[in-house]
PDB file of C-alpha atoms in Angstrom:
ATOM      1  CA  ASN A1066     -19.154 -22.130 -32.790  1.00 85.00           C
ATOM      2  CA  VAL A1067     -22.540 -24.463 -34.065  1.00 83.00           C
ATOM      3  CA  SER A1068     -24.159 -28.276 -34.485  1.00 83.00           C
ATOM      4  CA  GLU A1069     -25.164 -27.411 -37.850  1.00 86.00           C
ATOM      5  CA  ILE A1070     -24.382 -24.725 -40.338  1.00 88.00           C
ATOM      6  CA  GLU A1071     -25.703 -24.027 -43.885  1.00 90.00           C
ATOM      7  CA  ILE A1072     -23.814 -21.165 -46.110  1.00 89.00           C
ATOM      8  CA  THR A1073     -25.604 -19.126 -48.826  1.00 91.00           C
ATOM      9  CA  GLU A1074     -25.436 -16.209 -51.114  1.00 91.00           C
ATOM     10  CA  ASN A1075     -21.959 -16.632 -52.024  1.00 90.00           C
ATOM     11  CA  GLY A1076     -20.944 -17.068 -48.505  1.00 87.00           C
ATOM     12  CA  ASN A1077     -22.497 -14.022 -47.356  1.00 92.00           C
ATOM     13  CA  ILE A1078     -25.200 -15.774 -45.236  1.00 93.00           C
ATOM     14  CA  ILE A1079     -24.129 -18.133 -42.799  1.00 91.00           C
ATOM     15  CA  LYS A1080     -27.044 -19.784 -40.570  1.00 92.00           C
ATOM     16  CA  GLY A1081     -26.383 -22.032 -37.440  1.00 90.00           C
ATOM     17  CA  TYR A1082     -28.756 -24.422 -36.037  1.00 91.00           C
ATOM     18  CA  ASN A1083     -29.617 -26.883 -32.826  1.00 91.00           C
ATOM     19  CA  GLY A1084     -27.012 -24.880 -30.156  1.00 91.00           C
ATOM     20  CA  GLY A1085     -24.065 -22.883 -30.267  1.00 91.00           C
ATOM     21  CA  GLU A1086     -22.021 -20.058 -29.425  1.00 93.00           C
ATOM     22  CA  ALA A1087     -20.748 -16.724 -31.453  1.00 90.00           C
ATOM     23  CA  TYR A1088     -17.580 -14.978 -29.513  1.00 89.00           C
ATOM     24  CA  THR A1089     -16.141 -11.242 -30.437  1.00 85.00           C
ATOM     25  CA  ASP A1090     -12.594 -10.136 -30.444  1.00 83.00           C
ATOM     26  CA  ASP A1091     -13.669  -7.828 -27.192  1.00 80.00           C
ATOM     27  CA  GLY A1092     -14.801 -10.498 -24.593  1.00 83.00           C
ATOM     28  CA  MET A1093     -18.186 -10.775 -25.728  1.00 91.00           C
ATOM     29  CA  SER A1094     -20.050 -14.122 -26.341  1.00 94.00           C
ATOM     30  CA  ILE A1095     -23.976 -14.876 -27.396  1.00 95.00           C
ATOM     31  CA  SER A1096     -25.027 -18.421 -26.926  1.00 95.00           C
ATOM     32  CA  ALA A1097     -28.505 -19.329 -28.569  1.00 96.00           C
ATOM     33  CA  ASN A1098     -30.460 -22.275 -30.511  1.00 95.00           C
ATOM     34  CA  ASN A1099     -30.134 -20.587 -33.703  1.00 95.00           C
ATOM     35  CA  PHE A1100     -28.054 -17.922 -35.393  1.00 94.00           C
ATOM     36  CA  GLU A1101     -28.124 -16.148 -38.851  1.00 94.00           C
ATOM     37  CA  TYR A1102     -24.734 -13.852 -39.629  1.00 94.00           C
ATOM     38  CA  ASN A1103     -25.312 -11.533 -42.666  1.00 95.00           C
ATOM     39  CA  LYS A1104     -21.413 -10.623 -43.650  1.00 92.00           C
ATOM     40  CA  ILE A1105     -22.263  -7.679 -45.667  1.00 92.00           C
ATOM     41  CA  LYS A1106     -24.514  -5.933 -42.837  1.00 93.00           C
ATOM     42  CA  THR A1107     -21.905  -7.257 -40.327  1.00 91.00           C
ATOM     43  CA  LEU A1108     -25.401  -8.264 -38.373  1.00 94.00           C
ATOM     44  CA  LEU A1109     -25.659 -11.372 -36.087  1.00 94.00           C
ATOM     45  CA  VAL A1110     -28.975 -12.446 -35.270  1.00 96.00           C
ATOM     46  CA  ALA A1111     -29.673 -15.272 -32.556  1.00 96.00           C
ATOM     47  CA  ASN A1112     -32.726 -16.474 -31.514  1.00 95.00           C
ATOM     48  CA  GLU A1113     -34.273 -18.959 -28.901  1.00 94.00           C
ATOM     49  CA  ASN A1114     -32.593 -19.163 -25.540  1.00 94.00           C
ATOM     50  CA  VAL A1115     -30.433 -16.113 -26.007  1.00 97.00           C
ATOM     51  CA  LYS A1116     -27.982 -15.589 -23.391  1.00 97.00           C
ATOM     52  CA  LEU A1117     -25.332 -12.393 -23.855  1.00 96.00           C
ATOM     53  CA  ASN A1118     -22.534 -12.420 -21.690  1.00 96.00           C
ATOM     54  CA  ASP A1119     -20.053  -9.066 -22.231  1.00 94.00           C
ATOM     55  CA  GLN A1120     -16.938  -9.429 -19.678  1.00 92.00           C
ATOM     56  CA  GLU A1121     -15.756  -6.250 -20.626  1.00 90.00           C
ATOM     57  CA  GLN A1122     -18.737  -4.348 -19.299  1.00 91.00           C
ATOM     58  CA  ASN A1123     -19.952  -6.955 -16.617  1.00 93.00           C
ATOM     59  CA  LEU A1124     -23.118  -7.311 -18.625  1.00 95.00           C
ATOM     60  CA  ASN A1125     -25.489 -10.266 -19.157  1.00 97.00           C
ATOM     61  CA  ILE A1126     -28.601 -10.007 -21.427  1.00 97.00           C
ATOM     62  CA  THR A1127     -31.025 -12.992 -21.774  1.00 97.00           C
ATOM     63  CA  ALA A1128     -33.939 -12.447 -24.220  1.00 97.00           C
ATOM     64  CA  ASP A1129     -36.045 -14.527 -27.168  1.00 97.00           C
ATOM     65  CA  GLU A1130     -34.038 -12.553 -29.724  1.00 97.00           C
ATOM     66  CA  ILE A1131     -30.600 -10.609 -29.910  1.00 97.00           C
ATOM     67  CA  SER A1132     -29.592  -8.806 -32.919  1.00 96.00           C
ATOM     68  CA  TYR A1133     -25.709  -7.850 -32.567  1.00 94.00           C
ATOM     69  CA  GLN A1134     -24.468  -4.799 -35.547  1.00 91.00           C
ATOM     70  CA  LYS A1135     -20.534  -5.514 -34.995  1.00 85.00           C
ATOM     71  CA  ASN A1136     -19.682  -2.176 -36.981  1.00 83.00           C
ATOM     72  CA  LYS A1137     -21.834   0.185 -34.817  1.00 86.00           C
ATOM     73  CA  GLU A1138     -21.602  -2.152 -31.387  1.00 85.00           C
ATOM     74  CA  ASN A1139     -25.126  -2.007 -31.116  1.00 92.00           C
ATOM     75  CA  ILE A1140     -27.235  -4.926 -29.430  1.00 95.00           C
ATOM     76  CA  VAL A1141     -31.052  -5.089 -29.400  1.00 97.00           C
ATOM     77  CA  ALA A1142     -32.555  -7.893 -27.454  1.00 97.00           C
ATOM     78  CA  ARG A1143     -36.404  -8.395 -27.672  1.00 97.00           C
ATOM     79  CA  GLY A1144     -38.951 -10.384 -25.928  1.00 96.00           C
ATOM     80  CA  ASN A1145     -38.613 -11.336 -22.074  1.00 96.00           C
ATOM     81  CA  VAL A1146     -35.310  -9.583 -21.655  1.00 97.00           C
ATOM     82  CA  THR A1147     -33.469  -9.230 -18.670  1.00 97.00           C
ATOM     83  CA  ILE A1148     -30.331  -7.681 -17.893  1.00 97.00           C
ATOM     84  CA  ILE A1149     -27.679  -7.852 -15.115  1.00 97.00           C
ATOM     85  CA  ASP A1150     -25.320  -5.362 -14.364  1.00 96.00           C
ATOM     86  CA  ILE A1151     -23.014  -7.933 -12.273  1.00 95.00           C
ATOM     87  CA  GLU A1152     -20.592  -4.846 -10.902  1.00 92.00           C
ATOM     88  CA  LYS A1153     -23.510  -2.671  -9.882  1.00 92.00           C
ATOM     89  CA  ASN A1154     -26.035  -5.301  -8.914  1.00 94.00           C
ATOM     90  CA  ILE A1155     -28.902  -3.933 -11.051  1.00 95.00           C
ATOM     91  CA  LEU A1156     -31.656  -5.865 -12.862  1.00 97.00           C
ATOM     92  CA  ILE A1157     -33.597  -4.642 -15.664  1.00 97.00           C
ATOM     93  CA  LYS A1158     -36.628  -6.530 -17.197  1.00 97.00           C
ATOM     94  CA  ALA A1159     -38.090  -5.114 -20.588  1.00 97.00           C
ATOM     95  CA  ASN A1160     -39.957  -5.927 -23.513  1.00 97.00           C
ATOM     96  CA  GLU A1161     -37.268  -4.715 -25.385  1.00 97.00           C
ATOM     97  CA  ILE A1162     -33.690  -3.017 -25.071  1.00 97.00           C
ATOM     98  CA  LEU A1163     -31.100  -1.195 -27.383  1.00 97.00           C
ATOM     99  CA  TYR A1164     -27.502  -1.698 -25.679  1.00 96.00           C
ATOM    100  CA  PHE A1165     -24.724   0.943 -27.366  1.00 94.00           C
ATOM    101  CA  LYS A1166     -21.751  -0.803 -26.092  1.00 89.00           C
ATOM    102  CA  ASP A1167     -19.217   1.990 -26.879  1.00 88.00           C
ATOM    103  CA  LEU A1168     -21.351   4.372 -24.974  1.00 91.00           C
ATOM    104  CA  GLU A1169     -21.888   2.239 -22.383  1.00 92.00           C
ATOM    105  CA  LYS A1170     -25.834   3.146 -22.766  1.00 95.00           C
ATOM    106  CA  ILE A1171     -28.957   1.022 -22.226  1.00 97.00           C
ATOM    107  CA  ILE A1172     -32.158   2.063 -23.121  1.00 97.00           C
ATOM    108  CA  ALA A1173     -35.143  -0.244 -22.459  1.00 97.00           C
ATOM    109  CA  THR A1174     -38.673  -0.206 -23.175  1.00 97.00           C
ATOM    110  CA  GLY A1175     -41.909  -1.887 -22.747  1.00 93.00           C
ATOM    111  CA  LYS A1176     -43.402  -2.449 -18.874  1.00 94.00           C
ATOM    112  CA  VAL A1177     -39.886  -1.730 -17.529  1.00 97.00           C
ATOM    113  CA  PHE A1178     -39.019  -2.933 -14.405  1.00 96.00           C
ATOM    114  CA  LEU A1179     -35.153  -1.989 -12.486  1.00 96.00           C
ATOM    115  CA  ASN A1180     -34.251  -3.306  -9.175  1.00 96.00           C
ATOM    116  CA  ASP A1181     -31.225  -1.708  -7.775  1.00 93.00           C
ATOM    117  CA  MET A1182     -30.267  -4.510  -5.346  1.00 92.00           C
ATOM    118  CA  ASN A1183     -27.450  -2.506  -3.461  1.00 89.00           C
ATOM    119  CA  ASN A1184     -29.709   0.584  -2.810  1.00 87.00           C
ATOM    120  CA  ASN A1185     -32.930  -1.504  -2.290  1.00 90.00           C
ATOM    121  CA  ILE A1186     -34.691   0.359  -5.057  1.00 92.00           C
ATOM    122  CA  LEU A1187     -37.348  -0.816  -7.285  1.00 94.00           C
ATOM    123  CA  ILE A1188     -38.623   1.224 -10.405  1.00 95.00           C
ATOM    124  CA  LYS A1189     -41.588   0.346 -12.738  1.00 96.00           C
ATOM    125  CA  THR A1190     -42.054   2.657 -16.055  1.00 96.00           C
ATOM    126  CA  GLU A1191     -42.394   2.119 -19.821  1.00 96.00           C
ATOM    127  CA  LYS A1192     -39.060   3.473 -20.661  1.00 97.00           C
ATOM    128  CA  ILE A1193     -35.752   3.802 -18.840  1.00 97.00           C
ATOM    129  CA  SER A1194     -32.269   5.033 -20.051  1.00 97.00           C
ATOM    130  CA  TYR A1195     -29.169   3.444 -18.081  1.00 96.00           C
ATOM    131  CA  LEU A1196     -26.041   5.455 -18.537  1.00 95.00           C
ATOM    132  CA  LYS A1197     -23.715   2.721 -16.423  1.00 92.00           C
ATOM    133  CA  LYS A1198     -20.356   4.661 -17.245  1.00 91.00           C
ATOM    134  CA  ILE A1199     -21.612   7.651 -15.132  1.00 93.00           C
ATOM    135  CA  SER A1200     -24.130   5.844 -13.120  1.00 91.00           C
ATOM    136  CA  LYS A1201     -27.651   7.573 -14.146  1.00 95.00           C
ATOM    137  CA  ILE A1202     -30.835   6.192 -14.859  1.00 95.00           C
ATOM    138  CA  TYR A1203     -33.603   8.291 -15.823  1.00 95.00           C
ATOM    139  CA  THR A1204     -37.176   7.578 -16.855  1.00 96.00           C
ATOM    140  CA  GLU A1205     -39.704   9.144 -19.433  1.00 95.00           C
ATOM    141  CA  GLY A1206     -43.324   8.945 -18.699  1.00 93.00           C
ATOM    142  CA  VAL A1207     -45.052   7.836 -15.588  1.00 95.00           C
ATOM    143  CA  THR A1208     -43.248   6.356 -12.953  1.00 95.00           C
ATOM    144  CA  THR A1209     -43.796   4.429  -9.510  1.00 95.00           C
ATOM    145  CA  ALA A1210     -40.490   3.841  -7.400  1.00 93.00           C
ATOM    146  CA  GLU A1211     -40.223   2.115  -3.958  1.00 93.00           C
ATOM    147  CA  VAL A1212     -37.167   3.128  -2.069  1.00 90.00           C
ATOM    148  CA  HIS A1213     -36.349   0.939   1.194  1.00 84.00           C
ATOM    149  CA  SER A1214     -39.743  -0.915   1.215  1.00 80.00           C
ATOM    150  CA  LYS A1215     -40.648   2.352   3.264  1.00 87.00           C
ATOM    151  CA  TYR A1216     -41.694   4.854   0.853  1.00 89.00           C
ATOM    152  CA  ASP A1217     -43.639   4.827  -2.554  1.00 92.00           C
ATOM    153  CA  PHE A1218     -42.973   7.510  -5.512  1.00 93.00           C
ATOM    154  CA  GLU A1219     -45.503   8.187  -8.323  1.00 95.00           C
ATOM    155  CA  SER A1220     -44.212  10.670 -10.497  1.00 94.00           C
ATOM    156  CA  GLN A1221     -42.991  11.263 -14.059  1.00 94.00           C
ATOM    157  CA  ASP A1222     -39.345  11.653 -15.930  1.00 95.00           C
ATOM    158  CA  VAL A1223     -37.388  10.362 -12.800  1.00 95.00           C
ATOM    159  CA  ILE A1224     -33.638  10.552 -12.766  1.00 95.00           C
ATOM    160  CA  PHE A1225     -31.895   8.512 -10.469  1.00 94.00           C
ATOM    161  CA  LEU A1226     -28.198   9.380  -9.452  1.00 92.00           C
ATOM    162  CA  GLU A1227     -26.897   6.118  -8.523  1.00 87.00           C
ATOM    163  CA  ASP A1228     -23.238   7.255  -7.033  1.00 86.00           C
ATOM    164  CA  LYS A1229     -24.795  10.046  -5.166  1.00 90.00           C
ATOM    165  CA  LYS A1230     -27.618   7.649  -3.882  1.00 89.00           C
ATOM    166  CA  GLU A1231     -30.425  10.842  -5.129  1.00 92.00           C
ATOM    167  CA  LEU A1232     -33.980  10.144  -6.499  1.00 91.00           C
ATOM    168  CA  LYS A1233     -35.444  13.574  -8.212  1.00 94.00           C
ATOM    169  CA  SER A1234     -37.892  14.900 -10.469  1.00 94.00           C
ATOM    170  CA  SER A1235     -39.205  18.305 -11.746  1.00 95.00           C
ATOM    171  CA  LYS A1236     -42.700  17.095 -12.513  1.00 95.00           C
ATOM    172  CA  ASN A1237     -45.848  16.473 -10.094  1.00 95.00           C
ATOM    173  CA  THR A1238     -45.237  13.831  -7.290  1.00 94.00           C
ATOM    174  CA  ILE A1239     -47.197  11.657  -4.912  1.00 94.00           C
ATOM    175  CA  ILE A1240     -45.047  10.137  -1.963  1.00 92.00           C
ATOM    176  CA  LYS A1241     -46.761   7.443   0.319  1.00 93.00           C
ATOM    177  CA  ASP A1242     -44.623   6.617   3.340  1.00 88.00           C
ATOM    178  CA  LYS A1243     -45.589   3.310   5.547  1.00 85.00           C
ATOM    179  CA  ASN A1244     -46.899   5.427   8.147  1.00 86.00           C
ATOM    180  CA  PHE A1245     -49.917   6.057   5.429  1.00 86.00           C
ATOM    181  CA  SER A1246     -48.873   9.888   5.337  1.00 90.00           C
ATOM    182  CA  LEU A1247     -49.385  11.095   1.782  1.00 93.00           C
ATOM    183  CA  TYR A1248     -47.152  13.884   0.431  1.00 91.00           C
ATOM    184  CA  LYS A1249     -48.193  16.074  -2.845  1.00 95.00           C
ATOM    185  CA  LEU A1250     -45.632  17.910  -4.630  1.00 93.00           C
ATOM    186  CA  GLY A1251     -44.423  19.853  -7.409  1.00 95.00           C
ATOM    187  CA  SER A1252     -41.003  18.373  -7.799  1.00 93.00           C
ATOM    188  CA  PHE A1253     -38.544  16.641  -5.233  1.00 92.00           C
ATOM    189  CA  VAL A1254     -34.970  15.852  -4.521  1.00 93.00           C
ATOM    190  CA  TYR A1255     -34.740  12.832  -2.131  1.00 91.00           C
ATOM    191  CA  GLU A1256     -31.295  11.961  -0.535  1.00 92.00           C
ATOM    192  CA  ILE A1257     -31.687   8.052  -0.028  1.00 88.00           C
ATOM    193  CA  GLU A1258     -28.883   6.995   2.308  1.00 87.00           C
ATOM    194  CA  ASN A1259     -29.916  10.250   4.751  1.00 88.00           C
ATOM    195  CA  GLU A1260     -33.685   9.694   4.169  1.00 84.00           C
ATOM    196  CA  PHE A1261     -34.270  13.444   3.386  1.00 88.00           C
TER     197      PHE A1261
END
């Protein structure tokens, strides 16, 4: 559903301009200024003011560009990417994300910021994998986390189990609290609710 349409290459390339929306059979919609759909590759590329709404998974994604590979159910979003998991109240910002719809898995890379608003946790790193179905988030590389605005964690390869409310890493970690205490650890498991 677009304002202007151009069909080329024997109907295999369809371009839409000046705003519109694309819909899938499973409740996903993408709105953007421009679209290009390649029928042979089953690839839709949307750019400029792109918004994706996945009603089935309760996810909203905004980005400069989103590519949707229909036959693989993969979505790649690039440039100023923001993902909101409405159900779990989690916000992720990154330079790029790869979303595997069937697996309910999101991989975010490049200056990643995660805000779990239910648990009051902020995480910053270079790469995060979010397994929505099992409520598991893990980072790769140097990671900082702020928990309840009381504790600052500096570590690597951190795992956050949202349902268990547990943050952990088997790597060297520095923890600072708001009373200026400093802890250096070889590894840690932090129970968020109990602050233990």
